[in-house]
Amino acid sequence: EVQLVESGGGLVQPGGSLRLSCAASGFTFTYYHLAWLRQGPGKGLEWVASITAGGSTAYADSVKGRFTISRDNAKGTLALQLNSLKTEDTAMYYCAKHRGGAMDFRDTGAYNSRGQGTQVTVSS
């Protein structure tokens, strides 16, 4: 059974930083592309960043230059470093596993498993 468990969220002031972590189990971690998705209040699910099995990264324009995605294949963990946070970054953040195949990694429908989420709130 695939399990993805996020941690590291919290309340932070605008301009602050957080580091999110995701512990993965139940699948061959090194085979799959992974991503962070988020859902803000009253909004739909949004792709934030992804990392391929080979370590290539991609970011939504709204977070490029501020967020950094990384993976540790030895530990089976995924991370997201969030810097220069803005109020519009407030959302539930989810770690997600790509379903495999050729689906566009920017499509939230390309991910067939995600965790329970960790809440990030940016407010003064």
PDB file of C-alpha atoms in Angstrom:
ATOM      1  CA  GLU A   1       0.000   0.000   0.000  1.00  0.00           C
ATOM      2  CA  VAL A   2       1.358   3.400  -1.001  1.00  0.00           C
ATOM      3  CA  GLN A   3       1.805   5.748   1.942  1.00  0.00           C
ATOM      4  CA  LEU A   4       2.847   9.393   1.787  1.00  0.00           C
ATOM      5  CA  VAL A   5       3.118  11.310   5.054  1.00  0.00           C
ATOM      6  CA  GLU A   6       3.759  15.048   5.005  1.00  0.00           C
ATOM      7  CA  SER A   7       5.110  17.187   7.821  1.00  0.00           C
ATOM      8  CA  GLY A   8       6.627  20.605   8.433  1.00  0.00           C
ATOM      9  CA  GLY A   9       3.738  22.966   7.829  1.00  0.00           C
ATOM     10  CA  GLY A  10       2.828  25.826  10.129  1.00  0.00           C
ATOM     11  CA  LEU A  11       2.109  29.515  10.535  1.00  0.00           C
ATOM     12  CA  VAL A  12       4.726  31.897   9.175  1.00  0.00           C
ATOM     13  CA  GLN A  13       4.901  35.616   8.461  1.00  0.00           C
ATOM     14  CA  PRO A  14       5.194  36.953   4.915  1.00  0.00           C
ATOM     15  CA  GLY A  15       8.794  36.726   3.782  1.00  0.00           C
ATOM     16  CA  GLY A  16       9.463  33.760   6.029  1.00  0.00           C
ATOM     17  CA  SER A  17      10.538  30.204   5.250  1.00  0.00           C
ATOM     18  CA  LEU A  18       9.399  26.651   5.900  1.00  0.00           C
ATOM     19  CA  ARG A  19      10.651  23.222   4.926  1.00  0.00           C
ATOM     20  CA  LEU A  20       8.114  20.509   4.148  1.00  0.00           C
ATOM     21  CA  SER A  21       8.988  16.818   4.230  1.00  0.00           C
ATOM     22  CA  CYS A  22       7.268  13.712   2.920  1.00  0.00           C
ATOM     23  CA  ALA A  23       8.052  10.144   3.975  1.00  0.00           C
ATOM     24  CA  ALA A  24       7.131   7.601   1.307  1.00  0.00           C
ATOM     25  CA  SER A  25       6.632   3.841   1.524  1.00  0.00           C
ATOM     26  CA  GLY A  26       4.852   0.997  -0.208  1.00  0.00           C
ATOM     27  CA  PHE A  27       6.334   1.464  -3.684  1.00  0.00           C
ATOM     28  CA  THR A  28       9.717   1.522  -5.421  1.00  0.00           C
ATOM     29  CA  PHE A  29      10.593   5.129  -4.669  1.00  0.00           C
ATOM     30  CA  THR A  30      13.351   5.486  -7.254  1.00  0.00           C
ATOM     31  CA  TYR A  31      11.045   4.521 -10.158  1.00  0.00           C
ATOM     32  CA  TYR A  32       8.577   7.390  -9.876  1.00  0.00           C
ATOM     33  CA  HIS A  33       8.287  11.079 -10.543  1.00  0.00           C
ATOM     34  CA  LEU A  34       7.041  12.943  -7.472  1.00  0.00           C
ATOM     35  CA  ALA A  35       5.452  16.319  -6.876  1.00  0.00           C
ATOM     36  CA  TRP A  36       4.059  18.801  -4.429  1.00  0.00           C
ATOM     37  CA  LEU A  37       0.498  19.933  -5.021  1.00  0.00           C
ATOM     38  CA  ARG A  38      -1.480  22.489  -3.031  1.00  0.00           C
ATOM     39  CA  GLN A  39      -5.034  23.602  -2.480  1.00  0.00           C
ATOM     40  CA  GLY A  40      -5.722  27.074  -1.164  1.00  0.00           C
ATOM     41  CA  PRO A  41      -8.927  28.161   0.543  1.00  0.00           C
ATOM     42  CA  GLY A  42     -11.754  28.137  -1.982  1.00  0.00           C
ATOM     43  CA  LYS A  43      -9.448  27.054  -4.789  1.00  0.00           C
ATOM     44  CA  GLY A  44      -8.833  23.898  -6.798  1.00  0.00           C
ATOM     45  CA  LEU A  45      -5.857  21.590  -6.562  1.00  0.00           C
ATOM     46  CA  GLU A  46      -2.751  23.203  -8.051  1.00  0.00           C
ATOM     47  CA  TRP A  47       0.565  21.726  -9.212  1.00  0.00           C
ATOM     48  CA  VAL A  48       3.501  23.416  -7.429  1.00  0.00           C
ATOM     49  CA  ALA A  49       6.680  21.532  -8.290  1.00  0.00           C
ATOM     50  CA  SER A  50       7.862  18.143  -9.472  1.00  0.00           C
ATOM     51  CA  ILE A  51      11.012  16.087  -9.601  1.00  0.00           C
ATOM     52  CA  THR A  52      11.648  13.192 -11.948  1.00  0.00           C
ATOM     53  CA  ALA A  53      13.065   9.832 -11.002  1.00  0.00           C
ATOM     54  CA  GLY A  54      16.342  11.121 -12.417  1.00  0.00           C
ATOM     55  CA  GLY A  55      16.272  14.314 -10.359  1.00  0.00           C
ATOM     56  CA  SER A  56      15.172  16.915 -12.925  1.00  0.00           C
ATOM     57  CA  THR A  57      12.936  19.598 -11.437  1.00  0.00           C
ATOM     58  CA  ALA A  58      10.153  21.878 -12.635  1.00  0.00           C
ATOM     59  CA  TYR A  59       8.183  24.630 -10.934  1.00  0.00           C
ATOM     60  CA  ALA A  60       4.970  26.547 -11.374  1.00  0.00           C
ATOM     61  CA  ASP A  61       5.638  30.142 -12.387  1.00  0.00           C
ATOM     62  CA  SER A  62       4.072  31.370  -9.151  1.00  0.00           C
ATOM     63  CA  VAL A  63       6.776  29.696  -7.022  1.00  0.00           C
ATOM     64  CA  LYS A  64       9.794  29.638  -9.342  1.00  0.00           C
ATOM     65  CA  GLY A  65      12.849  31.113  -7.651  1.00  0.00           C
ATOM     66  CA  ARG A  66      11.289  30.828  -4.188  1.00  0.00           C
ATOM     67  CA  PHE A  67      10.606  27.093  -3.714  1.00  0.00           C
ATOM     68  CA  THR A  68      13.021  24.190  -4.123  1.00  0.00           C
ATOM     69  CA  ILE A  69      12.003  20.551  -4.467  1.00  0.00           C
ATOM     70  CA  SER A  70      14.405  17.725  -3.645  1.00  0.00           C
ATOM     71  CA  ARG A  71      14.395  13.984  -3.045  1.00  0.00           C
ATOM     72  CA  ASP A  72      16.567  11.578  -1.070  1.00  0.00           C
ATOM     73  CA  ASN A  73      16.354   8.212  -2.804  1.00  0.00           C
ATOM     74  CA  ALA A  74      18.315   6.464  -0.052  1.00  0.00           C
ATOM     75  CA  LYS A  75      15.821   7.569   2.614  1.00  0.00           C
ATOM     76  CA  GLY A  76      12.671   7.542   0.481  1.00  0.00           C
ATOM     77  CA  THR A  77      11.858  11.154   1.283  1.00  0.00           C
ATOM     78  CA  LEU A  78      10.710  14.203  -0.654  1.00  0.00           C
ATOM     79  CA  ALA A  79      11.186  17.786   0.510  1.00  0.00           C
ATOM     80  CA  LEU A  80      10.037  21.269  -0.427  1.00  0.00           C
ATOM     81  CA  GLN A  81      11.917  24.342   0.773  1.00  0.00           C
ATOM     82  CA  LEU A  82       9.650  27.379   0.791  1.00  0.00           C
ATOM     83  CA  ASN A  83      11.343  30.791   0.922  1.00  0.00           C
ATOM     84  CA  SER A  84      10.049  34.353   0.591  1.00  0.00           C
ATOM     85  CA  LEU A  85       6.563  33.165   1.432  1.00  0.00           C
ATOM     86  CA  LYS A  86       3.553  35.237   0.397  1.00  0.00           C
ATOM     87  CA  THR A  87       0.014  35.272   1.740  1.00  0.00           C
ATOM     88  CA  GLU A  88      -1.145  33.670  -1.504  1.00  0.00           C
ATOM     89  CA  ASP A  89       0.999  30.619  -0.689  1.00  0.00           C
ATOM     90  CA  THR A  90      -1.443  29.759   2.101  1.00  0.00           C
ATOM     91  CA  ALA A  91      -2.745  26.276   1.323  1.00  0.00           C
ATOM     92  CA  MET A  92      -2.794  22.628   2.240  1.00  0.00           C
ATOM     93  CA  TYR A  93       0.316  21.096   0.672  1.00  0.00           C
ATOM     94  CA  TYR A  94       0.327  17.496  -0.557  1.00  0.00           C
ATOM     95  CA  CYS A  95       3.105  15.132  -1.534  1.00  0.00           C
ATOM     96  CA  ALA A  96       2.071  13.148  -4.613  1.00  0.00           C
ATOM     97  CA  LYS A  97       3.273  10.160  -6.633  1.00  0.00           C
ATOM     98  CA  HIS A  98       2.981  10.186 -10.444  1.00  0.00           C
ATOM     99  CA  ARG A  99       0.939   7.323 -11.877  1.00  0.00           C
ATOM    100  CA  GLY A 100       3.659   6.554 -14.423  1.00  0.00           C
ATOM    101  CA  GLY A 101       3.549   6.752 -18.198  1.00  0.00           C
ATOM    102  CA  ALA A 102       3.512   9.884 -20.311  1.00  0.00           C
ATOM    103  CA  MET A 103       0.990  12.051 -18.488  1.00  0.00           C
ATOM    104  CA  ASP A 104       2.021  15.695 -18.202  1.00  0.00           C
ATOM    105  CA  PHE A 105       3.708  16.200 -14.824  1.00  0.00           C
ATOM    106  CA  ARG A 106       1.978  19.614 -14.530  1.00  0.00           C
ATOM    107  CA  ASP A 107      -1.447  17.940 -14.632  1.00  0.00           C
ATOM    108  CA  THR A 108      -2.717  17.188 -11.131  1.00  0.00           C
ATOM    109  CA  GLY A 109      -4.580  14.236 -12.642  1.00  0.00           C
ATOM    110  CA  ALA A 110      -1.228  12.615 -13.419  1.00  0.00           C
ATOM    111  CA  TYR A 111      -0.800  11.757  -9.747  1.00  0.00           C
ATOM    112  CA  ASN A 112      -2.615   8.730  -8.378  1.00  0.00           C
ATOM    113  CA  SER A 113      -1.530   8.902  -4.742  1.00  0.00           C
ATOM    114  CA  ARG A 114      -1.113  11.724  -2.287  1.00  0.00           C
ATOM    115  CA  GLY A 115      -0.846  12.130   1.448  1.00  0.00           C
ATOM    116  CA  GLN A 116      -3.152  13.761   3.972  1.00  0.00           C
ATOM    117  CA  GLY A 117      -1.419  17.086   3.569  1.00  0.00           C
ATOM    118  CA  THR A 118       0.286  19.648   5.775  1.00  0.00           C
ATOM    119  CA  GLN A 119      -1.137  23.137   6.263  1.00  0.00           C
ATOM    120  CA  VAL A 120       0.927  26.215   5.433  1.00  0.00           C
ATOM    121  CA  THR A 121      -0.497  29.530   6.571  1.00  0.00           C
ATOM    122  CA  VAL A 122       1.247  32.783   5.677  1.00  0.00           C
ATOM    123  CA  SER A 123      -0.081  35.693   7.689  1.00  0.00           C
ATOM    124  CA  SER A 124       1.129  38.684   9.656  1.00  0.00           C
TER     125      SER A 124
END
